[in-house]
Amino acid sequence: MTRAQQTISLALLVTSVYLAFALRLVPLNAKIQEDIIPLLPLWSLVSFGSWLLFKLGWGVFTFNDVPQAHKELMAEIEIARKDLKANGIDVD
């Protein structure tokens, strides 16, 4: 099973469980049914966004810890500067 198939399967499972709760197919306490279940999609979206921002920030924070990637990026920047300078664009 590929990674995409696993992700789609997990998304369908989570969606099915949520719909079972939201459509009241599974009986729950009234307070949970009315106050918590409707907010779960928003809560999960905010949590997912927070996790992605953390991963992005951690990648930026630890960027210099990957010397090979740093060297490759600096070489690509130098190549781009030379190419732009050859085309008459002043980059400093």
PDB file of N, CA, C and O in Angstrom, chain B, residues numbered from 101:
ATOM      1  N   MET B 101       0.845  -1.168   0.000  1.00  0.00           N
ATOM      2  CA  MET B 101       0.000   0.000   0.000  1.00  0.00           C
ATOM      3  C   MET B 101       0.896   1.238   0.000  1.00  0.00           C
ATOM      4  O   MET B 101       1.821   1.348   0.805  1.00  0.00           O
ATOM      5  N   THR B 102       0.609   2.163  -0.910  1.00  0.00           N
ATOM      6  CA  THR B 102       1.437   3.356  -1.005  1.00  0.00           C
ATOM      7  C   THR B 102       1.073   4.348   0.099  1.00  0.00           C
ATOM      8  O   THR B 102       0.064   4.204   0.790  1.00  0.00           O
ATOM      9  N   ARG B 103       1.915   5.339   0.236  1.00  0.00           N
ATOM     10  CA  ARG B 103       1.691   6.363   1.267  1.00  0.00           C
ATOM     11  C   ARG B 103       0.386   7.119   1.007  1.00  0.00           C
ATOM     12  O   ARG B 103      -0.343   7.441   1.945  1.00  0.00           O
ATOM     13  N   ALA B 104       0.091   7.403  -0.269  1.00  0.00           N
ATOM     14  CA  ALA B 104      -1.146   8.103  -0.613  1.00  0.00           C
ATOM     15  C   ALA B 104      -2.368   7.259  -0.245  1.00  0.00           C
ATOM     16  O   ALA B 104      -3.351   7.785   0.276  1.00  0.00           O
ATOM     17  N   GLN B 105      -2.309   5.972  -0.509  1.00  0.00           N
ATOM     18  CA  GLN B 105      -3.427   5.087  -0.170  1.00  0.00           C
ATOM     19  C   GLN B 105      -3.621   5.021   1.344  1.00  0.00           C
ATOM     20  O   GLN B 105      -4.756   4.993   1.820  1.00  0.00           O
ATOM     21  N   GLN B 106      -2.543   4.997   2.091  1.00  0.00           N
ATOM     22  CA  GLN B 106      -2.639   4.979   3.548  1.00  0.00           C
ATOM     23  C   GLN B 106      -3.276   6.266   4.064  1.00  0.00           C
ATOM     24  O   GLN B 106      -4.117   6.239   4.963  1.00  0.00           O
ATOM     25  N   THR B 107      -2.864   7.391   3.485  1.00  0.00           N
ATOM     26  CA  THR B 107      -3.401   8.682   3.907  1.00  0.00           C
ATOM     27  C   THR B 107      -4.886   8.780   3.588  1.00  0.00           C
ATOM     28  O   THR B 107      -5.673   9.238   4.416  1.00  0.00           O
ATOM     29  N   ILE B 108      -5.268   8.355   2.397  1.00  0.00           N
ATOM     30  CA  ILE B 108      -6.672   8.394   2.005  1.00  0.00           C
ATOM     31  C   ILE B 108      -7.500   7.464   2.890  1.00  0.00           C
ATOM     32  O   ILE B 108      -8.601   7.821   3.306  1.00  0.00           O
ATOM     33  N   SER B 109      -6.978   6.282   3.175  1.00  0.00           N
ATOM     34  CA  SER B 109      -7.689   5.338   4.041  1.00  0.00           C
ATOM     35  C   SER B 109      -7.891   5.913   5.443  1.00  0.00           C
ATOM     36  O   SER B 109      -8.975   5.795   6.014  1.00  0.00           O
ATOM     37  N   LEU B 110      -6.865   6.524   5.987  1.00  0.00           N
ATOM     38  CA  LEU B 110      -6.972   7.130   7.313  1.00  0.00           C
ATOM     39  C   LEU B 110      -7.972   8.290   7.304  1.00  0.00           C
ATOM     40  O   LEU B 110      -8.766   8.433   8.233  1.00  0.00           O
ATOM     41  N   ALA B 111      -7.932   9.111   6.263  1.00  0.00           N
ATOM     42  CA  ALA B 111      -8.866  10.235   6.161  1.00  0.00           C
ATOM     43  C   ALA B 111     -10.305   9.738   6.069  1.00  0.00           C
ATOM     44  O   ALA B 111     -11.198  10.317   6.688  1.00  0.00           O
ATOM     45  N   LEU B 112     -10.539   8.678   5.308  1.00  0.00           N
ATOM     46  CA  LEU B 112     -11.893   8.127   5.204  1.00  0.00           C
ATOM     47  C   LEU B 112     -12.356   7.526   6.528  1.00  0.00           C
ATOM     48  O   LEU B 112     -13.525   7.655   6.893  1.00  0.00           O
ATOM     49  N   LEU B 113     -11.459   6.879   7.236  1.00  0.00           N
ATOM     50  CA  LEU B 113     -11.806   6.311   8.536  1.00  0.00           C
ATOM     51  C   LEU B 113     -12.188   7.406   9.531  1.00  0.00           C
ATOM     52  O   LEU B 113     -13.210   7.305  10.210  1.00  0.00           O
ATOM     53  N   VAL B 114     -11.371   8.443   9.614  1.00  0.00           N
ATOM     54  CA  VAL B 114     -11.643   9.541  10.538  1.00  0.00           C
ATOM     55  C   VAL B 114     -12.943  10.245  10.160  1.00  0.00           C
ATOM     56  O   VAL B 114     -13.743  10.578  11.034  1.00  0.00           O
ATOM     57  N   THR B 115     -13.159  10.472   8.866  1.00  0.00           N
ATOM     58  CA  THR B 115     -14.388  11.114   8.405  1.00  0.00           C
ATOM     59  C   THR B 115     -15.604  10.262   8.731  1.00  0.00           C
ATOM     60  O   THR B 115     -16.636  10.794   9.139  1.00  0.00           O
ATOM     61  N   SER B 116     -15.503   8.968   8.561  1.00  0.00           N
ATOM     62  CA  SER B 116     -16.617   8.071   8.870  1.00  0.00           C
ATOM     63  C   SER B 116     -16.958   8.094  10.355  1.00  0.00           C
ATOM     64  O   SER B 116     -18.130   8.132  10.729  1.00  0.00           O
ATOM     65  N   VAL B 117     -15.943   8.070  11.188  1.00  0.00           N
ATOM     66  CA  VAL B 117     -16.185   8.108  12.638  1.00  0.00           C
ATOM     67  C   VAL B 117     -16.815   9.443  13.026  1.00  0.00           C
ATOM     68  O   VAL B 117     -17.753   9.482  13.822  1.00  0.00           O
ATOM     69  N   TYR B 118     -16.296  10.542  12.460  1.00  0.00           N
ATOM     70  CA  TYR B 118     -16.875  11.845  12.769  1.00  0.00           C
ATOM     71  C   TYR B 118     -18.332  11.925  12.319  1.00  0.00           C
ATOM     72  O   TYR B 118     -19.181  12.413  13.065  1.00  0.00           O
ATOM     73  N   LEU B 119     -18.628  11.457  11.124  1.00  0.00           N
ATOM     74  CA  LEU B 119     -20.012  11.499  10.632  1.00  0.00           C
ATOM     75  C   LEU B 119     -20.934  10.623  11.476  1.00  0.00           C
ATOM     76  O   LEU B 119     -22.097  10.969  11.679  1.00  0.00           O
ATOM     77  N   ALA B 120     -20.436   9.511  11.963  1.00  0.00           N
ATOM     78  CA  ALA B 120     -21.251   8.660  12.830  1.00  0.00           C
ATOM     79  C   ALA B 120     -21.626   9.408  14.111  1.00  0.00           C
ATOM     80  O   ALA B 120     -22.747   9.285  14.603  1.00  0.00           O
ATOM     81  N   PHE B 121     -20.686  10.179  14.644  1.00  0.00           N
ATOM     82  CA  PHE B 121     -20.984  10.978  15.831  1.00  0.00           C
ATOM     83  C   PHE B 121     -21.862  12.179  15.489  1.00  0.00           C
ATOM     84  O   PHE B 121     -22.807  12.482  16.218  1.00  0.00           O
ATOM     85  N   ALA B 122     -21.559  12.867  14.385  1.00  0.00           N
ATOM     86  CA  ALA B 122     -22.291  14.081  14.023  1.00  0.00           C
ATOM     87  C   ALA B 122     -23.738  13.787  13.637  1.00  0.00           C
ATOM     88  O   ALA B 122     -24.629  14.587  13.922  1.00  0.00           O
ATOM     89  N   LEU B 123     -23.978  12.654  12.995  1.00  0.00           N
ATOM     90  CA  LEU B 123     -25.339  12.287  12.599  1.00  0.00           C
ATOM     91  C   LEU B 123     -26.082  11.539  13.698  1.00  0.00           C
ATOM     92  O   LEU B 123     -27.191  11.049  13.486  1.00  0.00           O
ATOM     93  N   ARG B 124     -25.473  11.456  14.859  1.00  0.00           N
ATOM     94  CA  ARG B 124     -26.058  10.834  16.055  1.00  0.00           C
ATOM     95  C   ARG B 124     -26.372   9.343  15.863  1.00  0.00           C
ATOM     96  O   ARG B 124     -27.331   8.816  16.425  1.00  0.00           O
ATOM     97  N   LEU B 125     -25.549   8.692  15.064  1.00  0.00           N
ATOM     98  CA  LEU B 125     -25.682   7.246  14.909  1.00  0.00           C
ATOM     99  C   LEU B 125     -25.108   6.518  16.117  1.00  0.00           C
ATOM    100  O   LEU B 125     -25.501   5.393  16.425  1.00  0.00           O
ATOM    101  N   VAL B 126     -24.182   7.170  16.788  1.00  0.00           N
ATOM    102  CA  VAL B 126     -23.588   6.647  18.011  1.00  0.00           C
ATOM    103  C   VAL B 126     -24.074   7.546  19.151  1.00  0.00           C
ATOM    104  O   VAL B 126     -23.759   8.736  19.167  1.00  0.00           O
ATOM    105  N   PRO B 127     -24.827   7.006  20.093  1.00  0.00           N
ATOM    106  CA  PRO B 127     -25.343   7.867  21.163  1.00  0.00           C
ATOM    107  C   PRO B 127     -24.232   8.329  22.108  1.00  0.00           C
ATOM    108  O   PRO B 127     -23.395   7.548  22.560  1.00  0.00           O
ATOM    109  N   LEU B 128     -24.265   9.625  22.381  1.00  0.00           N
ATOM    110  CA  LEU B 128     -23.305  10.230  23.303  1.00  0.00           C
ATOM    111  C   LEU B 128     -24.062  11.123  24.276  1.00  0.00           C
ATOM    112  O   LEU B 128     -25.253  11.384  24.109  1.00  0.00           O
ATOM    113  N   ASN B 129     -23.359  11.575  25.272  1.00  0.00           N
ATOM    114  CA  ASN B 129     -23.905  12.538  26.205  1.00  0.00           C
ATOM    115  C   ASN B 129     -24.356  13.783  25.432  1.00  0.00           C
ATOM    116  O   ASN B 129     -23.700  14.164  24.464  1.00  0.00           O
ATOM    117  N   ALA B 130     -25.446  14.416  25.830  1.00  0.00           N
ATOM    118  CA  ALA B 130     -25.989  15.564  25.100  1.00  0.00           C
ATOM    119  C   ALA B 130     -24.995  16.720  25.056  1.00  0.00           C
ATOM    120  O   ALA B 130     -24.876  17.395  24.033  1.00  0.00           O
ATOM    121  N   LYS B 131     -24.288  16.951  26.143  1.00  0.00           N
ATOM    122  CA  LYS B 131     -23.314  18.046  26.177  1.00  0.00           C
ATOM    123  C   LYS B 131     -22.191  17.810  25.164  1.00  0.00           C
ATOM    124  O   LYS B 131     -21.789  18.726  24.448  1.00  0.00           O
ATOM    125  N   ILE B 132     -21.700  16.593  25.114  1.00  0.00           N
ATOM    126  CA  ILE B 132     -20.647  16.259  24.145  1.00  0.00           C
ATOM    127  C   ILE B 132     -21.185  16.396  22.729  1.00  0.00           C
ATOM    128  O   ILE B 132     -20.513  16.950  21.858  1.00  0.00           O
ATOM    129  N   GLN B 133     -22.389  15.896  22.496  1.00  0.00           N
ATOM    130  CA  GLN B 133     -22.989  15.918  21.161  1.00  0.00           C
ATOM    131  C   GLN B 133     -23.220  17.349  20.673  1.00  0.00           C
ATOM    132  O   GLN B 133     -23.051  17.625  19.485  1.00  0.00           O
ATOM    133  N   GLU B 134     -23.593  18.240  21.546  1.00  0.00           N
ATOM    134  CA  GLU B 134     -23.934  19.598  21.128  1.00  0.00           C
ATOM    135  C   GLU B 134     -22.782  20.580  21.210  1.00  0.00           C
ATOM    136  O   GLU B 134     -22.750  21.548  20.450  1.00  0.00           O
ATOM    137  N   ASP B 135     -21.836  20.361  22.108  1.00  0.00           N
ATOM    138  CA  ASP B 135     -20.766  21.338  22.312  1.00  0.00           C
ATOM    139  C   ASP B 135     -19.420  20.935  21.724  1.00  0.00           C
ATOM    140  O   ASP B 135     -18.673  21.798  21.262  1.00  0.00           O
ATOM    141  N   ILE B 136     -19.099  19.670  21.729  1.00  0.00           N
ATOM    142  CA  ILE B 136     -17.759  19.244  21.320  1.00  0.00           C
ATOM    143  C   ILE B 136     -17.713  18.746  19.880  1.00  0.00           C
ATOM    144  O   ILE B 136     -16.841  19.154  19.112  1.00  0.00           O
ATOM    145  N   ILE B 137     -18.626  17.887  19.513  1.00  0.00           N
ATOM    146  CA  ILE B 137     -18.605  17.270  18.171  1.00  0.00           C
ATOM    147  C   ILE B 137     -18.633  18.311  17.050  1.00  0.00           C
ATOM    148  O   ILE B 137     -17.880  18.149  16.090  1.00  0.00           O
ATOM    149  N   PRO B 138     -19.455  19.373  17.106  1.00  0.00           N
ATOM    150  CA  PRO B 138     -19.439  20.352  16.007  1.00  0.00           C
ATOM    151  C   PRO B 138     -18.114  21.097  15.869  1.00  0.00           C
ATOM    152  O   PRO B 138     -17.802  21.585  14.783  1.00  0.00           O
ATOM    153  N   LEU B 139     -17.334  21.198  16.933  1.00  0.00           N
ATOM    154  CA  LEU B 139     -16.070  21.938  16.873  1.00  0.00           C
ATOM    155  C   LEU B 139     -14.871  21.076  16.501  1.00  0.00           C
ATOM    156  O   LEU B 139     -13.779  21.612  16.309  1.00  0.00           O
ATOM    157  N   LEU B 140     -15.031  19.787  16.396  1.00  0.00           N
ATOM    158  CA  LEU B 140     -13.898  18.904  16.092  1.00  0.00           C
ATOM    159  C   LEU B 140     -13.223  19.219  14.753  1.00  0.00           C
ATOM    160  O   LEU B 140     -11.993  19.214  14.703  1.00  0.00           O
ATOM    161  N   PRO B 141     -13.958  19.493  13.658  1.00  0.00           N
ATOM    162  CA  PRO B 141     -13.245  19.814  12.408  1.00  0.00           C
ATOM    163  C   PRO B 141     -12.387  21.070  12.527  1.00  0.00           C
ATOM    164  O   PRO B 141     -11.257  21.099  12.039  1.00  0.00           O
ATOM    165  N   LEU B 142     -12.919  22.109  13.175  1.00  0.00           N
ATOM    166  CA  LEU B 142     -12.138  23.334  13.352  1.00  0.00           C
ATOM    167  C   LEU B 142     -10.917  23.076  14.236  1.00  0.00           C
ATOM    168  O   LEU B 142      -9.817  23.535  13.927  1.00  0.00           O
ATOM    169  N   TRP B 143     -11.110  22.350  15.325  1.00  0.00           N
ATOM    170  CA  TRP B 143     -10.009  22.043  16.229  1.00  0.00           C
ATOM    171  C   TRP B 143      -8.919  21.249  15.508  1.00  0.00           C
ATOM    172  O   TRP B 143      -7.733  21.533  15.673  1.00  0.00           O
ATOM    173  N   SER B 144      -9.313  20.267  14.720  1.00  0.00           N
ATOM    174  CA  SER B 144      -8.309  19.456  14.022  1.00  0.00           C
ATOM    175  C   SER B 144      -7.600  20.269  12.942  1.00  0.00           C
ATOM    176  O   SER B 144      -6.409  20.065  12.711  1.00  0.00           O
ATOM    177  N   LEU B 145      -8.300  21.185  12.275  1.00  0.00           N
ATOM    178  CA  LEU B 145      -7.659  22.029  11.275  1.00  0.00           C
ATOM    179  C   LEU B 145      -6.638  22.967  11.925  1.00  0.00           C
ATOM    180  O   LEU B 145      -5.535  23.137  11.406  1.00  0.00           O
ATOM    181  N   VAL B 146      -6.997  23.564  13.039  1.00  0.00           N
ATOM    182  CA  VAL B 146      -6.069  24.448  13.752  1.00  0.00           C
ATOM    183  C   VAL B 146      -4.875  23.655  14.283  1.00  0.00           C
ATOM    184  O   VAL B 146      -3.740  24.126  14.215  1.00  0.00           O
ATOM    185  N   SER B 147      -5.121  22.468  14.804  1.00  0.00           N
ATOM    186  CA  SER B 147      -4.022  21.636  15.310  1.00  0.00           C
ATOM    187  C   SER B 147      -3.075  21.221  14.187  1.00  0.00           C
ATOM    188  O   SER B 147      -1.856  21.245  14.359  1.00  0.00           O
ATOM    189  N   PHE B 148      -3.625  20.848  13.054  1.00  0.00           N
ATOM    190  CA  PHE B 148      -2.807  20.454  11.907  1.00  0.00           C
ATOM    191  C   PHE B 148      -1.966  21.633  11.415  1.00  0.00           C
ATOM    192  O   PHE B 148      -0.784  21.471  11.110  1.00  0.00           O
ATOM    193  N   GLY B 149      -2.578  22.822  11.338  1.00  0.00           N
ATOM    194  CA  GLY B 149      -1.837  24.013  10.928  1.00  0.00           C
ATOM    195  C   GLY B 149      -0.728  24.350  11.907  1.00  0.00           C
ATOM    196  O   GLY B 149       0.366  24.738  11.497  1.00  0.00           O
ATOM    197  N   SER B 150      -0.998  24.207  13.192  1.00  0.00           N
ATOM    198  CA  SER B 150       0.028  24.473  14.207  1.00  0.00           C
ATOM    199  C   SER B 150       1.184  23.490  14.083  1.00  0.00           C
ATOM    200  O   SER B 150       2.348  23.874  14.199  1.00  0.00           O
ATOM    201  N   TRP B 151       0.865  22.241  13.849  1.00  0.00           N
ATOM    202  CA  TRP B 151       1.910  21.225  13.672  1.00  0.00           C
ATOM    203  C   TRP B 151       2.767  21.539  12.449  1.00  0.00           C
ATOM    204  O   TRP B 151       3.992  21.425  12.501  1.00  0.00           O
ATOM    205  N   LEU B 152       2.113  21.944  11.327  1.00  0.00           N
ATOM    206  CA  LEU B 152       2.881  22.274  10.128  1.00  0.00           C
ATOM    207  C   LEU B 152       3.776  23.488  10.350  1.00  0.00           C
ATOM    208  O   LEU B 152       4.915  23.512   9.883  1.00  0.00           O
ATOM    209  N   LEU B 153       3.269  24.498  11.062  1.00  0.00           N
ATOM    210  CA  LEU B 153       4.106  25.657  11.365  1.00  0.00           C
ATOM    211  C   LEU B 153       5.292  25.280  12.249  1.00  0.00           C
ATOM    212  O   LEU B 153       6.395  25.793  12.060  1.00  0.00           O
ATOM    213  N   PHE B 154       5.073  24.396  13.202  1.00  0.00           N
ATOM    214  CA  PHE B 154       6.176  23.925  14.033  1.00  0.00           C
ATOM    215  C   PHE B 154       7.220  23.206  13.185  1.00  0.00           C
ATOM    216  O   PHE B 154       8.417  23.447  13.337  1.00  0.00           O
ATOM    217  N   LYS B 155       6.767  22.320  12.289  1.00  0.00           N
ATOM    218  CA  LYS B 155       7.715  21.587  11.438  1.00  0.00           C
ATOM    219  C   LYS B 155       8.507  22.547  10.553  1.00  0.00           C
ATOM    220  O   LYS B 155       9.711  22.368  10.365  1.00  0.00           O
ATOM    221  N   LEU B 156       7.838  23.566  10.009  1.00  0.00           N
ATOM    222  CA  LEU B 156       8.520  24.550   9.184  1.00  0.00           C
ATOM    223  C   LEU B 156       9.534  25.334  10.010  1.00  0.00           C
ATOM    224  O   LEU B 156      10.671  25.529   9.580  1.00  0.00           O
ATOM    225  N   GLY B 157       9.129  25.778  11.181  1.00  0.00           N
ATOM    226  CA  GLY B 157      10.032  26.522  12.049  1.00  0.00           C
ATOM    227  C   GLY B 157      11.218  25.687  12.481  1.00  0.00           C
ATOM    228  O   GLY B 157      12.343  26.187  12.530  1.00  0.00           O
ATOM    229  N   TRP B 158      10.987  24.430  12.795  1.00  0.00           N
ATOM    230  CA  TRP B 158      12.086  23.552  13.203  1.00  0.00           C
ATOM    231  C   TRP B 158      13.060  23.338  12.044  1.00  0.00           C
ATOM    232  O   TRP B 158      14.274  23.286  12.244  1.00  0.00           O
ATOM    233  N   GLY B 159      12.519  23.214  10.838  1.00  0.00           N
ATOM    234  CA  GLY B 159      13.385  23.061   9.673  1.00  0.00           C
ATOM    235  C   GLY B 159      14.254  24.291   9.445  1.00  0.00           C
ATOM    236  O   GLY B 159      15.431  24.170   9.105  1.00  0.00           O
ATOM    237  N   VAL B 160      13.677  25.467   9.631  1.00  0.00           N
ATOM    238  CA  VAL B 160      14.451  26.702   9.499  1.00  0.00           C
ATOM    239  C   VAL B 160      15.467  26.812  10.627  1.00  0.00           C
ATOM    240  O   VAL B 160      16.606  27.219  10.397  1.00  0.00           O
ATOM    241  N   PHE B 161      15.070  26.455  11.836  1.00  0.00           N
ATOM    242  CA  PHE B 161      15.958  26.544  12.997  1.00  0.00           C
ATOM    243  C   PHE B 161      17.165  25.629  12.860  1.00  0.00           C
ATOM    244  O   PHE B 161      18.271  26.002  13.253  1.00  0.00           O
ATOM    245  N   THR B 162      16.972  24.452  12.316  1.00  0.00           N
ATOM    246  CA  THR B 162      18.062  23.476  12.205  1.00  0.00           C
ATOM    247  C   THR B 162      18.694  23.460  10.818  1.00  0.00           C
ATOM    248  O   THR B 162      19.407  22.515  10.478  1.00  0.00           O
ATOM    249  N   PHE B 163      18.445  24.495  10.009  1.00  0.00           N
ATOM    250  CA  PHE B 163      18.974  24.510   8.648  1.00  0.00           C
ATOM    251  C   PHE B 163      20.493  24.454   8.617  1.00  0.00           C
ATOM    252  O   PHE B 163      21.067  23.732   7.801  1.00  0.00           O
ATOM    253  N   ASN B 164      21.142  25.193   9.476  1.00  0.00           N
ATOM    254  CA  ASN B 164      22.615  25.203   9.473  1.00  0.00           C
ATOM    255  C   ASN B 164      23.207  23.914  10.017  1.00  0.00           C
ATOM    256  O   ASN B 164      24.419  23.714   9.924  1.00  0.00           O
ATOM    257  N   ASP B 165      22.402  23.046  10.571  1.00  0.00           N
ATOM    258  CA  ASP B 165      22.895  21.765  11.071  1.00  0.00           C
ATOM    259  C   ASP B 165      23.072  20.749   9.948  1.00  0.00           C
ATOM    260  O   ASP B 165      23.521  19.628  10.186  1.00  0.00           O
ATOM    261  N   VAL B 166      22.725  21.134   8.741  1.00  0.00           N
ATOM    262  CA  VAL B 166      22.853  20.249   7.583  1.00  0.00           C
ATOM    263  C   VAL B 166      23.873  20.897   6.643  1.00  0.00           C
ATOM    264  O   VAL B 166      23.493  21.591   5.699  1.00  0.00           O
ATOM    265  N   PRO B 167      25.143  20.677   6.893  1.00  0.00           N
ATOM    266  CA  PRO B 167      26.184  21.386   6.134  1.00  0.00           C
ATOM    267  C   PRO B 167      26.151  21.088   4.638  1.00  0.00           C
ATOM    268  O   PRO B 167      26.411  21.977   3.827  1.00  0.00           O
ATOM    269  N   GLN B 168      25.841  19.867   4.267  1.00  0.00           N
ATOM    270  CA  GLN B 168      25.827  19.523   2.842  1.00  0.00           C
ATOM    271  C   GLN B 168      24.731  20.298   2.119  1.00  0.00           C
ATOM    272  O   GLN B 168      24.975  20.832   1.038  1.00  0.00           O
ATOM    273  N   ALA B 169      23.543  20.372   2.682  1.00  0.00           N
ATOM    274  CA  ALA B 169      22.445  21.117   2.066  1.00  0.00           C
ATOM    275  C   ALA B 169      22.785  22.608   2.005  1.00  0.00           C
ATOM    276  O   ALA B 169      22.448  23.287   1.035  1.00  0.00           O
ATOM    277  N   HIS B 170      23.442  23.102   3.026  1.00  0.00           N
ATOM    278  CA  HIS B 170      23.842  24.505   3.051  1.00  0.00           C
ATOM    279  C   HIS B 170      24.831  24.791   1.924  1.00  0.00           C
ATOM    280  O   HIS B 170      24.700  25.795   1.223  1.00  0.00           O
ATOM    281  N   LYS B 171      25.807  23.923   1.749  1.00  0.00           N
ATOM    282  CA  LYS B 171      26.791  24.106   0.674  1.00  0.00           C
ATOM    283  C   LYS B 171      26.129  24.052  -0.696  1.00  0.00           C
ATOM    284  O   LYS B 171      26.452  24.856  -1.571  1.00  0.00           O
ATOM    285  N   GLU B 172      25.206  23.112  -0.892  1.00  0.00           N
ATOM    286  CA  GLU B 172      24.503  23.001  -2.180  1.00  0.00           C
ATOM    287  C   GLU B 172      23.690  24.254  -2.465  1.00  0.00           C
ATOM    288  O   GLU B 172      23.699  24.757  -3.589  1.00  0.00           O
ATOM    289  N   LEU B 173      22.992  24.759  -1.465  1.00  0.00           N
ATOM    290  CA  LEU B 173      22.177  25.954  -1.643  1.00  0.00           C
ATOM    291  C   LEU B 173      23.047  27.156  -1.963  1.00  0.00           C
ATOM    292  O   LEU B 173      22.706  27.943  -2.847  1.00  0.00           O
ATOM    293  N   MET B 174      24.148  27.314  -1.273  1.00  0.00           N
ATOM    294  CA  MET B 174      25.043  28.440  -1.537  1.00  0.00           C
ATOM    295  C   MET B 174      25.638  28.345  -2.943  1.00  0.00           C
ATOM    296  O   MET B 174      25.814  29.365  -3.609  1.00  0.00           O
ATOM    297  N   ALA B 175      25.949  27.132  -3.394  1.00  0.00           N
ATOM    298  CA  ALA B 175      26.469  26.955  -4.758  1.00  0.00           C
ATOM    299  C   ALA B 175      25.403  27.320  -5.783  1.00  0.00           C
ATOM    300  O   ALA B 175      25.716  27.958  -6.788  1.00  0.00           O
ATOM    301  N   GLU B 176      24.160  26.931  -5.555  1.00  0.00           N
ATOM    302  CA  GLU B 176      23.072  27.272  -6.474  1.00  0.00           C
ATOM    303  C   GLU B 176      22.836  28.779  -6.506  1.00  0.00           C
ATOM    304  O   GLU B 176      22.546  29.337  -7.565  1.00  0.00           O
ATOM    305  N   ILE B 177      22.957  29.435  -5.369  1.00  0.00           N
ATOM    306  CA  ILE B 177      22.796  30.890  -5.326  1.00  0.00           C
ATOM    307  C   ILE B 177      23.906  31.560  -6.131  1.00  0.00           C
ATOM    308  O   ILE B 177      23.657  32.522  -6.858  1.00  0.00           O
ATOM    309  N   GLU B 178      25.112  31.058  -6.002  1.00  0.00           N
ATOM    310  CA  GLU B 178      26.238  31.624  -6.749  1.00  0.00           C
ATOM    311  C   GLU B 178      26.053  31.426  -8.254  1.00  0.00           C
ATOM    312  O   GLU B 178      26.349  32.329  -9.035  1.00  0.00           O
ATOM    313  N   ILE B 179      25.571  30.259  -8.663  1.00  0.00           N
ATOM    314  CA  ILE B 179      25.305  29.996 -10.079  1.00  0.00           C
ATOM    315  C   ILE B 179      24.223  30.944 -10.595  1.00  0.00           C
ATOM    316  O   ILE B 179      24.335  31.472 -11.701  1.00  0.00           O
ATOM    317  N   ALA B 180      23.189  31.158  -9.805  1.00  0.00           N
ATOM    318  CA  ALA B 180      22.109  32.056 -10.207  1.00  0.00           C
ATOM    319  C   ALA B 180      22.619  33.486 -10.339  1.00  0.00           C
ATOM    320  O   ALA B 180      22.232  34.195 -11.269  1.00  0.00           O
ATOM    321  N   ARG B 181      23.486  33.921  -9.417  1.00  0.00           N
ATOM    322  CA  ARG B 181      24.047  35.269  -9.501  1.00  0.00           C
ATOM    323  C   ARG B 181      24.877  35.448 -10.774  1.00  0.00           C
ATOM    324  O   ARG B 181      24.773  36.473 -11.448  1.00  0.00           O
ATOM    325  N   LYS B 182      25.705  34.444 -11.101  1.00  0.00           N
ATOM    326  CA  LYS B 182      26.513  34.529 -12.311  1.00  0.00           C
ATOM    327  C   LYS B 182      25.643  34.553 -13.555  1.00  0.00           C
ATOM    328  O   LYS B 182      25.930  35.286 -14.501  1.00  0.00           O
ATOM    329  N   ASP B 183      24.581  33.754 -13.559  1.00  0.00           N
ATOM    330  CA  ASP B 183      23.663  33.711 -14.698  1.00  0.00           C
ATOM    331  C   ASP B 183      22.947  35.052 -14.870  1.00  0.00           C
ATOM    332  O   ASP B 183      22.815  35.549 -15.988  1.00  0.00           O
ATOM    333  N   LEU B 184      22.492  35.625 -13.777  1.00  0.00           N
ATOM    334  CA  LEU B 184      21.823  36.918 -13.859  1.00  0.00           C
ATOM    335  C   LEU B 184      22.786  38.015 -14.287  1.00  0.00           C
ATOM    336  O   LEU B 184      22.424  38.903 -15.058  1.00  0.00           O
ATOM    337  N   LYS B 185      24.014  37.950 -13.782  1.00  0.00           N
ATOM    338  CA  LYS B 185      25.009  38.951 -14.167  1.00  0.00           C
ATOM    339  C   LYS B 185      25.346  38.828 -15.654  1.00  0.00           C
ATOM    340  O   LYS B 185      25.575  39.836 -16.321  1.00  0.00           O
ATOM    341  N   ALA B 186      25.376  37.602 -16.175  1.00  0.00           N
ATOM    342  CA  ALA B 186      25.638  37.400 -17.607  1.00  0.00           C
ATOM    343  C   ALA B 186      24.500  37.959 -18.466  1.00  0.00           C
ATOM    344  O   ALA B 186      24.715  38.347 -19.614  1.00  0.00           O
ATOM    345  N   ASN B 187      23.310  37.997 -17.910  1.00  0.00           N
ATOM    346  CA  ASN B 187      22.159  38.546 -18.640  1.00  0.00           C
ATOM    347  C   ASN B 187      21.988  40.052 -18.429  1.00  0.00           C
ATOM    348  O   ASN B 187      21.017  40.642 -18.903  1.00  0.00           O
ATOM    349  N   GLY B 188      22.922  40.665 -17.723  1.00  0.00           N
ATOM    350  CA  GLY B 188      22.910  42.117 -17.549  1.00  0.00           C
ATOM    351  C   GLY B 188      22.099  42.593 -16.358  1.00  0.00           C
ATOM    352  O   GLY B 188      21.766  43.776 -16.281  1.00  0.00           O
ATOM    353  N   ILE B 189      21.773  41.709 -15.432  1.00  0.00           N
ATOM    354  CA  ILE B 189      21.009  42.083 -14.247  1.00  0.00           C
ATOM    355  C   ILE B 189      21.983  42.193 -13.077  1.00  0.00           C
ATOM    356  O   ILE B 189      22.712  41.250 -12.769  1.00  0.00           O
ATOM    357  N   ASP B 190      21.984  43.368 -12.425  1.00  0.00           N
ATOM    358  CA  ASP B 190      22.898  43.594 -11.310  1.00  0.00           C
ATOM    359  C   ASP B 190      22.277  43.067 -10.023  1.00  0.00           C
ATOM    360  O   ASP B 190      21.239  43.556  -9.576  1.00  0.00           O
ATOM    361  N   VAL B 191      22.921  42.068  -9.436  1.00  0.00           N
ATOM    362  CA  VAL B 191      22.460  41.479  -8.186  1.00  0.00           C
ATOM    363  C   VAL B 191      23.592  41.598  -7.176  1.00  0.00           C
ATOM    364  O   VAL B 191      24.728  41.198  -7.431  1.00  0.00           O
ATOM    365  N   ASP B 192      23.247  42.159  -6.025  1.00  0.00           N
ATOM    366  CA  ASP B 192      24.300  42.290  -5.007  1.00  0.00           C
ATOM    367  C   ASP B 192      23.845  41.830  -3.685  1.00  0.00           C
ATOM    368  O   ASP B 192      24.609  41.873  -2.720  1.00  0.00           O
TER     369      ASP B 192
END
